[in-house]
Short mmCIF file of C-alpha atoms in Angstrom, two decimals:
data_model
loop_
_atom_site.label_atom_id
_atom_site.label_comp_id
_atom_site.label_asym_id
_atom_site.label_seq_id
_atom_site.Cartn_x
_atom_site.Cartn_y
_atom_site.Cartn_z
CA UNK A 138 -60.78 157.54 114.26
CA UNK A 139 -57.37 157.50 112.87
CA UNK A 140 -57.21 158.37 109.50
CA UNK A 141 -54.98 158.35 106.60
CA UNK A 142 -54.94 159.89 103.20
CA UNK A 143 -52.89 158.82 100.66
CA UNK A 144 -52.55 161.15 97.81
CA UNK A 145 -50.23 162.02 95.36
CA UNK A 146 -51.49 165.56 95.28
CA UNK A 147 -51.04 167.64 98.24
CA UNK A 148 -50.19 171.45 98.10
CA UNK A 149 -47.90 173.16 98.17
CA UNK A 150 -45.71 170.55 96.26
CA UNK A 151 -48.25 168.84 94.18
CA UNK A 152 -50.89 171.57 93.94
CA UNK A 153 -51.93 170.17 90.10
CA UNK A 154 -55.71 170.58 90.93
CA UNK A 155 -59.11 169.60 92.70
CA UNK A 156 -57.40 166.63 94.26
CA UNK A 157 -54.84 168.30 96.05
CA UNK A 158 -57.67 171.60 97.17
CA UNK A 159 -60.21 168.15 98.50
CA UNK A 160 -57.24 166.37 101.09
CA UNK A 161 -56.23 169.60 102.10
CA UNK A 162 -59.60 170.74 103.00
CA UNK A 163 -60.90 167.41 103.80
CA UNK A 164 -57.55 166.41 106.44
CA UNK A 165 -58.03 170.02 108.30
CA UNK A 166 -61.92 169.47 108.19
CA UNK A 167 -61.91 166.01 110.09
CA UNK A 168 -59.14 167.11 112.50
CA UNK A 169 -60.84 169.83 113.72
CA UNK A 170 -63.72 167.27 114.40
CA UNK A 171 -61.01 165.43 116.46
CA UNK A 172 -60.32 162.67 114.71
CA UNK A 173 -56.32 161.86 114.29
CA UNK A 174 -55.10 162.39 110.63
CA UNK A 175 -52.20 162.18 108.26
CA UNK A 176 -51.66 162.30 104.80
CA UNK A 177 -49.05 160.38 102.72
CA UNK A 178 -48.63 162.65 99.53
CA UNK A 179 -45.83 163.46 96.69
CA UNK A 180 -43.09 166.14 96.26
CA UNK A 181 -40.88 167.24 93.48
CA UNK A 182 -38.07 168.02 96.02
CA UNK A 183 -37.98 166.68 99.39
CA UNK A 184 -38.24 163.89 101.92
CA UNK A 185 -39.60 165.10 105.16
CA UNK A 186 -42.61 164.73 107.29
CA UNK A 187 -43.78 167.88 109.84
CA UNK A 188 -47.19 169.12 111.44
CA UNK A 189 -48.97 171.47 108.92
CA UNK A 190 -52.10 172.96 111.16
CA UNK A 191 -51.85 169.89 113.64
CA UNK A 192 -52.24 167.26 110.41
CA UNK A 193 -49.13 165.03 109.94
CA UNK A 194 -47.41 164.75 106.33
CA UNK A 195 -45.43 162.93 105.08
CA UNK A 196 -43.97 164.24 101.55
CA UNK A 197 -42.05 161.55 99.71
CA UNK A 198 -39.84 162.91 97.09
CA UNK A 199 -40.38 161.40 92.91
CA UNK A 200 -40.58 162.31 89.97
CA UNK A 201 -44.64 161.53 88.57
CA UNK A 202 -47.83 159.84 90.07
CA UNK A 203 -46.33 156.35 89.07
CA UNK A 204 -43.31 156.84 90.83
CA UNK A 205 -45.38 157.53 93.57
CA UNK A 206 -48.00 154.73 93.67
CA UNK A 207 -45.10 151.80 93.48
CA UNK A 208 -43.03 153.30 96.31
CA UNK A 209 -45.70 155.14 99.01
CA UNK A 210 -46.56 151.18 100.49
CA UNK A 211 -42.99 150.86 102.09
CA UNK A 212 -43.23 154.65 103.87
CA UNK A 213 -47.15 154.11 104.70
CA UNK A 214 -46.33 149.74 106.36
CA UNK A 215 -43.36 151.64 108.44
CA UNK A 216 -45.79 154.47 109.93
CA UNK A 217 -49.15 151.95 110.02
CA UNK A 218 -46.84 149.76 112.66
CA UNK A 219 -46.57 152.90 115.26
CA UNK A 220 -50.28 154.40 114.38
CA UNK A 221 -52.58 151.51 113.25
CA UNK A 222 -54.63 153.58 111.22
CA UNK A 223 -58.36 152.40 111.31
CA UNK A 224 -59.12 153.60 107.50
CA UNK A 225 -57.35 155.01 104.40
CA UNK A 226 -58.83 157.43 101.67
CA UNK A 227 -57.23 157.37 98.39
CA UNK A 228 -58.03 158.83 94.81
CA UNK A 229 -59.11 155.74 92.45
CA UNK A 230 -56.43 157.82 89.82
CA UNK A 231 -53.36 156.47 89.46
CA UNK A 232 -54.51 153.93 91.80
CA UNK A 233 -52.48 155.31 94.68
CA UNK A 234 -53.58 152.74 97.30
CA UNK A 235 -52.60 149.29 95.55
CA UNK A 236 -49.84 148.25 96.69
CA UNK A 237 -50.67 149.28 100.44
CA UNK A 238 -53.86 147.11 100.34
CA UNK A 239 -51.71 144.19 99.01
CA UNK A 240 -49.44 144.40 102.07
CA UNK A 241 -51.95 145.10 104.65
CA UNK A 242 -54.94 143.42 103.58
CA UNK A 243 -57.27 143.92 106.78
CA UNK A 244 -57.55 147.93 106.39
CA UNK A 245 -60.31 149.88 105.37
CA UNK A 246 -60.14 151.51 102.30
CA UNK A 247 -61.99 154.35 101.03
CA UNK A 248 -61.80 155.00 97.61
CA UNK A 249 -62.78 158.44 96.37
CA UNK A 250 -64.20 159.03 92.54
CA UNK A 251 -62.12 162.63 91.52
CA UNK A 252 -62.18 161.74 87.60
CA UNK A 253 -60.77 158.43 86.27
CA UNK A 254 -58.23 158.60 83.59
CA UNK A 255 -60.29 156.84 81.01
CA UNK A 256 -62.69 159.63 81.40
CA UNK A 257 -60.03 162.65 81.13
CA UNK A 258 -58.56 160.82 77.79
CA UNK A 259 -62.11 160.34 76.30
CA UNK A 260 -63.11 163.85 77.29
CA UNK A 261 -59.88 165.69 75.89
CA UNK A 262 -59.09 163.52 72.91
CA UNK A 263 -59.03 165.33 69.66
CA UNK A 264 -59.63 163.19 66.56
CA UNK A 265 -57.01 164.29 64.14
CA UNK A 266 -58.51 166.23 60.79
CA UNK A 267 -57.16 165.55 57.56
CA UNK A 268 -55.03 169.29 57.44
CA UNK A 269 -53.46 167.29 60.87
CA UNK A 270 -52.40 164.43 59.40
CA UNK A 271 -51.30 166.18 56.51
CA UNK A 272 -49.02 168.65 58.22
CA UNK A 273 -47.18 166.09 60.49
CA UNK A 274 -46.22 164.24 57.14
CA UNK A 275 -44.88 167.34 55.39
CA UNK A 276 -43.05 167.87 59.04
CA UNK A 277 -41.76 164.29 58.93
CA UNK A 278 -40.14 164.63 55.49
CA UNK A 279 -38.52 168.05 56.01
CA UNK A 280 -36.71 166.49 58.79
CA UNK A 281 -36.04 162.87 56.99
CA UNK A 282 -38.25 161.41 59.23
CA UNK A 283 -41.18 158.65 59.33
CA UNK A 284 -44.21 159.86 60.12
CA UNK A 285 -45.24 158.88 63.48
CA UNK A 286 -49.24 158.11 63.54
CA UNK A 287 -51.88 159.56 65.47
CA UNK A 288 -52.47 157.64 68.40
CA UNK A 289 -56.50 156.32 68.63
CA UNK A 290 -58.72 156.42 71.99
CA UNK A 291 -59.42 152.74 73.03
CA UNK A 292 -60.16 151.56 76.62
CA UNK A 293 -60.08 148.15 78.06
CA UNK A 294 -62.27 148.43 81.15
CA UNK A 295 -61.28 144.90 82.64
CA UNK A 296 -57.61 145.83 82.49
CA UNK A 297 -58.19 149.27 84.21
CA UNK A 298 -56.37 149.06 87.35
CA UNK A 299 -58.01 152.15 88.55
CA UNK A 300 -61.26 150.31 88.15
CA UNK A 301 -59.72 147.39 89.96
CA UNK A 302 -58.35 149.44 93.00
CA UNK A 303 -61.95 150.75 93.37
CA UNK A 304 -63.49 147.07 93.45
CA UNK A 305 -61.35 146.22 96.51
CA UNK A 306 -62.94 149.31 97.85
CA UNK A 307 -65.19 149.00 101.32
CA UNK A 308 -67.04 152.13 100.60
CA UNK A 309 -66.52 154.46 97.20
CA UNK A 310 -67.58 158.27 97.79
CA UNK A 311 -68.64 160.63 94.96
CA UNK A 312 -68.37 163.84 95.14
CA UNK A 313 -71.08 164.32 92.29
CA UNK A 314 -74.40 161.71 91.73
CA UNK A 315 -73.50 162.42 87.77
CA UNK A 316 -69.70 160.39 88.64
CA UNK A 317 -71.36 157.99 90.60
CA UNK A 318 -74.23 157.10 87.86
CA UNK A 319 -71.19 157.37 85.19
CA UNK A 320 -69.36 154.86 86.92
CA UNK A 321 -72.16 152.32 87.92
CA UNK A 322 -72.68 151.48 84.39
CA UNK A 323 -69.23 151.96 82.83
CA UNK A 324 -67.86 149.66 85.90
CA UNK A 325 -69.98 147.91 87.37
CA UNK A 326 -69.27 149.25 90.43
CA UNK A 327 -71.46 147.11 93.64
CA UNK A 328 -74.06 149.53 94.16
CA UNK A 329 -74.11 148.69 97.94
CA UNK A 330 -71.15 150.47 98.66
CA UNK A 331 -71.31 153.47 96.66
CA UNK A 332 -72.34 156.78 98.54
CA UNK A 333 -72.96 160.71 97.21
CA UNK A 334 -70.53 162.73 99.54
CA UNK A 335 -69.81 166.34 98.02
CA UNK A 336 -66.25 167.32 98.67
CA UNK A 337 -66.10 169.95 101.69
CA UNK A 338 -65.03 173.62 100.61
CA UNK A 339 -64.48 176.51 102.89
CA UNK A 340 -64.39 179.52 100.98
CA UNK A 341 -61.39 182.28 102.02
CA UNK A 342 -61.80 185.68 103.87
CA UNK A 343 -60.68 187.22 100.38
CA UNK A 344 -63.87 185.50 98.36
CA UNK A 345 -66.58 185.90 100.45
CA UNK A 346 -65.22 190.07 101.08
CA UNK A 347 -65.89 190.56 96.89
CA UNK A 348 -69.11 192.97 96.99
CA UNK A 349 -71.47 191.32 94.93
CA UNK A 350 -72.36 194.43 93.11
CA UNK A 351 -69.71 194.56 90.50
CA UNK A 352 -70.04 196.25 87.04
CA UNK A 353 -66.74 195.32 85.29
CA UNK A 354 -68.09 193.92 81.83
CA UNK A 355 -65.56 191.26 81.73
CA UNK A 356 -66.46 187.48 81.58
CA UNK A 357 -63.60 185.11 82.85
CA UNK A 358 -62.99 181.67 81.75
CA UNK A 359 -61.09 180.11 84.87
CA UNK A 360 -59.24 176.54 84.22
CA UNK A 361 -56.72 174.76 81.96
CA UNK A 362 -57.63 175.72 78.58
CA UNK A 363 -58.09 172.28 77.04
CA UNK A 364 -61.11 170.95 75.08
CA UNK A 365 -62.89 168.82 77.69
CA UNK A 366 -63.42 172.02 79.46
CA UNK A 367 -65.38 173.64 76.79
CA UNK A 368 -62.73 175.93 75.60
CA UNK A 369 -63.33 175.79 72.11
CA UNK A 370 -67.25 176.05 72.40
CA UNK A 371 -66.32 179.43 74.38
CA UNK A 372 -64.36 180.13 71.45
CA UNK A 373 -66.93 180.03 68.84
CA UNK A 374 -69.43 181.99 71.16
CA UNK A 375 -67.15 184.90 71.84
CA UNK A 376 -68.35 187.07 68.42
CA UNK A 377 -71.88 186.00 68.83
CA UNK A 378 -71.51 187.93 72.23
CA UNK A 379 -69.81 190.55 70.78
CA UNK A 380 -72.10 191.44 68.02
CA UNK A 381 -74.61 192.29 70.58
CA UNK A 382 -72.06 194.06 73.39
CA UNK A 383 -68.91 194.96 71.95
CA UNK A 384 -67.41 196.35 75.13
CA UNK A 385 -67.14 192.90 76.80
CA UNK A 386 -63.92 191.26 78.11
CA UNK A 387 -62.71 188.10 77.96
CA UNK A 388 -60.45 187.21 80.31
CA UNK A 389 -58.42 183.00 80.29
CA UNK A 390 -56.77 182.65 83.61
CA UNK A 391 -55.18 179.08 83.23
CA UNK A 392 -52.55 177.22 81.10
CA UNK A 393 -53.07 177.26 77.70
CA UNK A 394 -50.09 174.87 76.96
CA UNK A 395 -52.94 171.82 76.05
CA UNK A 396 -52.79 170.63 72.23
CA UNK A 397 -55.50 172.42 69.93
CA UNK A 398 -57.18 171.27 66.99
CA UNK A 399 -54.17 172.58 64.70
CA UNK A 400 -50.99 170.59 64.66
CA UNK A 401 -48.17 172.77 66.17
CA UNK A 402 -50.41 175.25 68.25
CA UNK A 403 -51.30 174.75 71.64
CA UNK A 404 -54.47 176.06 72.50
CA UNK A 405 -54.04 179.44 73.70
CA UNK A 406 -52.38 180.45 70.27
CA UNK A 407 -54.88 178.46 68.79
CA UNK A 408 -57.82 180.34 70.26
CA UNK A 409 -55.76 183.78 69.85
CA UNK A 410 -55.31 182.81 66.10
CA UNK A 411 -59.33 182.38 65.77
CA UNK A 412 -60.53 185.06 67.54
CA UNK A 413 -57.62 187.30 65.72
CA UNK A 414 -60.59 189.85 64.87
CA UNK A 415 -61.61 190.63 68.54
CA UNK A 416 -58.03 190.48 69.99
CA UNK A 417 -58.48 193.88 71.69
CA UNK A 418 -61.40 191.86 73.78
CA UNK A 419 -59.22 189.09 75.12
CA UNK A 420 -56.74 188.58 77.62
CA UNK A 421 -54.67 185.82 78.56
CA UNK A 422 -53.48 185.40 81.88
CA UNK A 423 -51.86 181.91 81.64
CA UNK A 424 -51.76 179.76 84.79
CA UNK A 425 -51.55 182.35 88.26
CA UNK A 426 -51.05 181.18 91.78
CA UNK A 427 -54.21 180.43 93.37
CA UNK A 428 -53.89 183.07 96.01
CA UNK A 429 -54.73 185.07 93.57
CA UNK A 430 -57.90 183.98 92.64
CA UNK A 431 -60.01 186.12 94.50
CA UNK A 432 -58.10 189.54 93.05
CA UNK A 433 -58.84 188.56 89.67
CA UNK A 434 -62.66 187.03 90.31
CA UNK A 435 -63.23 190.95 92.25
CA UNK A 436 -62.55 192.22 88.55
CA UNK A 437 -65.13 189.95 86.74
CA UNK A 438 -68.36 189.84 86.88
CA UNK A 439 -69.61 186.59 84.90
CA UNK A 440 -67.33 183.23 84.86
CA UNK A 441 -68.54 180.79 82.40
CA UNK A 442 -67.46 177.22 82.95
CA UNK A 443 -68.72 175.28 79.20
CA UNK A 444 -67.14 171.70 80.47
CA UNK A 445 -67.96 168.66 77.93
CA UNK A 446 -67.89 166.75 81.48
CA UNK A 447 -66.96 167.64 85.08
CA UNK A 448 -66.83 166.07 88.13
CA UNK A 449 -66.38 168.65 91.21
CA UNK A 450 -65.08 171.43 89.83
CA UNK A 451 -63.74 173.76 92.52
CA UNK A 452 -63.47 176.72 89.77
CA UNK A 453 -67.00 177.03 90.32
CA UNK A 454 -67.48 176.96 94.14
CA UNK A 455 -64.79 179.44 93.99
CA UNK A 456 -67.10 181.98 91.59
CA UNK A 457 -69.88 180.77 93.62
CA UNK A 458 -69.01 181.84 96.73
CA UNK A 459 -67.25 185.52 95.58
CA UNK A 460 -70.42 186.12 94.23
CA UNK A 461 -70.26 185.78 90.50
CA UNK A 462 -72.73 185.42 87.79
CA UNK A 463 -72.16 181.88 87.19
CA UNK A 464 -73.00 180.29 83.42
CA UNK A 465 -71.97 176.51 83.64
CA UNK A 466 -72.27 173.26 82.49
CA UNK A 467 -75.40 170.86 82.88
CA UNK A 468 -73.25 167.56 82.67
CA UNK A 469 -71.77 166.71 85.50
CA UNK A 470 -71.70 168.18 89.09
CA UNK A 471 -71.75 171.52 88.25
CA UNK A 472 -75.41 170.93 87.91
CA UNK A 473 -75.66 169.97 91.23
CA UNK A 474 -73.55 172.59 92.46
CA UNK A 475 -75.79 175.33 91.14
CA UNK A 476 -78.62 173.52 92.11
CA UNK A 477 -80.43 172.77 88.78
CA UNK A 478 -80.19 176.27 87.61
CA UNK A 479 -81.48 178.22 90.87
CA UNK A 480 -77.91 179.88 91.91
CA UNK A 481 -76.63 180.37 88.35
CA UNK A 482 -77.32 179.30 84.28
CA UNK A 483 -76.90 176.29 82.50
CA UNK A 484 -75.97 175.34 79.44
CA UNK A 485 -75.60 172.41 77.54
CA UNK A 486 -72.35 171.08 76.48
CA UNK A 487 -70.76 171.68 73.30
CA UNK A 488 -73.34 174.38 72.15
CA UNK A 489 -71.65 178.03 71.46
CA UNK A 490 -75.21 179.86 71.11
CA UNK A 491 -76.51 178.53 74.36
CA UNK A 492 -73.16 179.98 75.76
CA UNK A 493 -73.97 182.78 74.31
CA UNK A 494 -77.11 183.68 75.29
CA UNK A 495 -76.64 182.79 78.51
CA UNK A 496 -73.89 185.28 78.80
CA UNK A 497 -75.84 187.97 77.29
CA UNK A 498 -78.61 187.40 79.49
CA UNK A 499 -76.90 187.79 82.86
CA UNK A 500 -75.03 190.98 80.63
CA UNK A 501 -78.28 192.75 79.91
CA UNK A 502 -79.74 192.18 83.22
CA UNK A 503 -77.47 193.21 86.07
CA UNK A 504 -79.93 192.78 88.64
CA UNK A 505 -80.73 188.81 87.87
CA UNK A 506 -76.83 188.44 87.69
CA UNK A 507 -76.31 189.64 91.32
CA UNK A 508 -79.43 187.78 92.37
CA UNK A 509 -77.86 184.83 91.58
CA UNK A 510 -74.48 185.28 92.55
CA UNK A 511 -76.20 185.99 96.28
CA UNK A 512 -77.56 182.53 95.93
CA UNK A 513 -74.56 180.65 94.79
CA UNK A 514 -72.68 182.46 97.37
CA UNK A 515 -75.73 181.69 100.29
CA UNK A 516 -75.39 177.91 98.58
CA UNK A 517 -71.72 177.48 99.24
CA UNK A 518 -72.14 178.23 102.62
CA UNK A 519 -75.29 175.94 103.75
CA UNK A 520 -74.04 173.20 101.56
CA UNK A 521 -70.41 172.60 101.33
CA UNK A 522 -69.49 173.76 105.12
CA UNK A 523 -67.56 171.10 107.32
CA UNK A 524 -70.45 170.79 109.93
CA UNK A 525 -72.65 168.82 107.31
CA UNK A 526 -69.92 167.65 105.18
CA UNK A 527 -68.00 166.28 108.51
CA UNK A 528 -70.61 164.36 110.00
CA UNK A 529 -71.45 162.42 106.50
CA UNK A 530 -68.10 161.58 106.16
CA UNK A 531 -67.48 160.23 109.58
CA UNK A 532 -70.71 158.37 108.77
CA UNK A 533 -68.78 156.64 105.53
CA UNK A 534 -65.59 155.85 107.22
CA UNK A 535 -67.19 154.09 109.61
CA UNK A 536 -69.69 151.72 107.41
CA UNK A 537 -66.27 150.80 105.47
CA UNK A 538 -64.58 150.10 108.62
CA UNK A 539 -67.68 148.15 110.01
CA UNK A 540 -67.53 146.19 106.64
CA UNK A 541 -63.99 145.30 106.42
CA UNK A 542 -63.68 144.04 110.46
CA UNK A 543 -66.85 141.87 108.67
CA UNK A 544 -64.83 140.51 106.01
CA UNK A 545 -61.77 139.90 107.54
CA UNK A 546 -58.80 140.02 105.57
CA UNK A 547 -58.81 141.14 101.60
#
C-alpha cells in the first residue's frame, strides 16, 4: 500500500506529545512491513523533505496547527500527482485532513481518535472561584483597566469541524474502546466504521535494561502538570502519604507552566505553594527531553498517573515497560493498558485517598510492586509490538480503501 500521514506533529520539530511518538512509531512500523510511506507534518523552522529511516517527510514550515491545516492540501495535491497514495491517516484534531479531502475527493481517509479538543477544554477547564474573580478586578483597577471576564466552557457539537472531518471518515481507529464509546454517543459517530486499534509502541534498549528491582522511595508524576491529568488530586494525597512514610519522594518531570486554581500562579508554584510544609519531599524537574526518560524512570520506583480522562497515554507504556510500579487511572485507556488492574493499580479519578493508598500499598510491599512492574513490562511487549499491531492496521487501511473505491467520489 502507499500510505500517507498527515500530521502536524512529527518529532523532532513538533514533538508536543502522543501524536507526534504514534506517526513516528506507526510510519517506521508499516514500512518495515513493506508498505511505501510518507508523512506530511509541521516545523517551526524549515521547508525541506529527506528520508528519515527509509520514510519520506515532508516538513512544511508555520507558525501553529491552523497554519498548518489551511496550507498542507497544496504540498500533499503536488506529491499525490507523482505517488497516488492509496490511503491517508490523519489526527481528527485540528482537523488536519480537510482541505485535502475537499480537493481530492476519491481518497481514503483514515481518521485517528488521539483526544478531540472539546474533550481537552472540558477536561482542563477550571471554573473560576470567587477569590479569582476577585483578584483579576483588584488587578484591573491598579492598572486602570476593565476587567476582562472569565471565559465559560460551551461546545456546539454540530459546528465541530473536528467532528465533521471524522464523519467524512472511511474507517475511524481508536486507540482506546473508552475514546471510541466516548465518541459514539457524544458524536454520533456510524458505528460501522469505527474500529479498536491500540497505537503501536516499541519500547527503547534504555527502558527495557532498568532492573526491575529498584528500592529508590521516590514516586514520579510524569506529564504536563495541568488539572485534567490529576495533578491537583496528587496534590492533596501527597501528606496523606507522608504521614505514614515520611522518607518518600516526589518527583514532577513535566511543564508546570498550565494555569492553577489561583489567579497569577501557574501550577507548579501553585502546587509548591500547597505542599509548602513537605517541600524537602518534592522535586520539580520541569519539562526534560524525552531521551531522558529512561535515566530518570531507573531512579523511581512508583509513577502514578491520577488523569480525570486519558486516551493513550504513552507516559504509562513508558513506566510499563521499564518496569515500574504503576498506580493509574481507571477512566480511559489506561485501564486497558494495565489490563483491568492485573499489571498495575487503579484508582478512580479525582479521589486523593484512593491515590493514596494505592501508593502506600505498592510502598509497603516491595515484592507486589515488582510483581507487577514484570507484568506491565511482559504486557508491553505481547501487546503493543508491531507484529500484532501491523497486521490490524493493514487490516483497517484496507476496509477504508475497499469502502471508498465503493463509494466513489466524496
Amino acid at each position: 500500500m502507499k500510505i500517507a500521514f498527515v500530521s502536524y506533529e512529527y518529532p523532532p520539530d513538533t514533538a508536543f506529545g502522543g501524536i507526534a511518538t504514534y506517526v513516528y512509531q506507526a510510519a517506521r512500523m508499516l514500512r518495515s512491513r513493506g508498505h511505501h510511506v510518507e508523512v506530511f507534518c509541521g516545523s517551526d523552522k524549515r521547508n525541506v523533505s529527506h528520508l528519515d529511516e527509509a520514510v519520506l517527510v515532508h516538513r512544511v514550515r508555520v507558525t501553529s496547527r491552523e497554519e498548518f491545516t489551511s496550507t498542507i492540501a497544496s504540498a500533499f495535491a503536488e506529491r499525490y500527482s507523482q505517488v497516488k497514495f492509496d490511503v491517508i491517516e490523519s489526527p481528527e484534531i485540528g482537523a488536519e485532513a480537510k482541505e485535502i479531502i475537499d480537493s481530492l475527493p476519491g481518497i481514503a481517509l483514515v481518521v485517528r481518535l488521539h483526544t478531540p479538543s472539546f474533550i481537552c477544554r472540558e477536561l482542563g477547564y477550571i471554573k473560576p472561584s470567587v477569590d479569582m474573580k476577585i483578584r483579576r478586578f483588584l488587578g484591573a483597577l491598579r492598572r486602570f483597566k476593565r476587567p476582562e471576564p472569565f471565559s465559560e466552557y460551551t461546545y456546539e457539537v454540530d459546528n465541530d469541524y473536528e467532528r465533521l472531518l471524522t464523519l467524512e471518515a472511511d474507517e475511524i481507529s481508536a486507540p482506546s474502546i473508552s475514546i471510541g464509546n466516548k465518541l459514539l454517543k457524544v458524536w454520533d459517530l456510524p458505528i460501522e466504521k469505527l474500529c479498536n486499534l491500540a497505537n503501536p509502541y516499541i519500547p527503547s534498549r534504555q527502558l527495557l535494561k532498568i532492573p526491575i528491582e529498584t528500592q529508590t522511595d521516590t514516586v514520579s508524576f510524569i506529564g504536563r502538570l495541568e488539572r485534567r491529568k490529576g495533578i491537583i488530586d496528587l496534590m492533596n494525597a501527597i501528606p496523606l502519604i507522608l504521614n505514614h512514610h515520611p522518607h518518600t519522594k516526589f518527583r514532577f518531570i513535566g511543564s508546570g507552566s498550565a494555569p492553577s486554581p489561583e489567579f497569577g500562579l501557574d501550577m507548579q508554584a501553585y502546587v509548591a505553594k500547597k505542599l509548602k510544609k513537605f517541600q524537602s519531599s518534592l522535586e520539580f524537574m520541569g519539562r526534560v527531553e524525552l531521551e531522558s526518560i529512561p535515566n530518570w524512570l531507573s531512579k523511581t520506583d512508583i509513577c502514578v498517573f491520577p488523569s480525570i480522562w486519558e486516551n493513550f497515554p504513552y507516559t504509562c507504556l513508558e513506566a510499563m515497560a521499564a518496569g515500574r510500579g504503576v498506580v493509574g487511572s481507571s477512566a480511559g485507556g489506561m485501564a486497558e493498558m494495565l489490563d483491568n488492574g492485573k499489571a498495575g493499580l487503579l484508582i478512580p479519578p479525582q479521589d486523593p485517598m484512593a491515590i493514596a493508598i494505592a501508593v502506600c500499598k505498592l510502598l509497603k510491599d516491595p515484592t507486589l510492586r515488582m510483581k507487577l512492574g514484570q507484568e506491565a513490562r511482559n504486557r508491553v511487549l505481547s501487546e503493543y509490538n508491531v507484529e500484532r499491531i501491523g497486521s490490524l492496521q493493514e487490516a483497517s487501511y484496507e476496509r477504508a480503501i475497499k469502502r471508498r473505491k465503493e463509494l466513489g467520489d466524496r
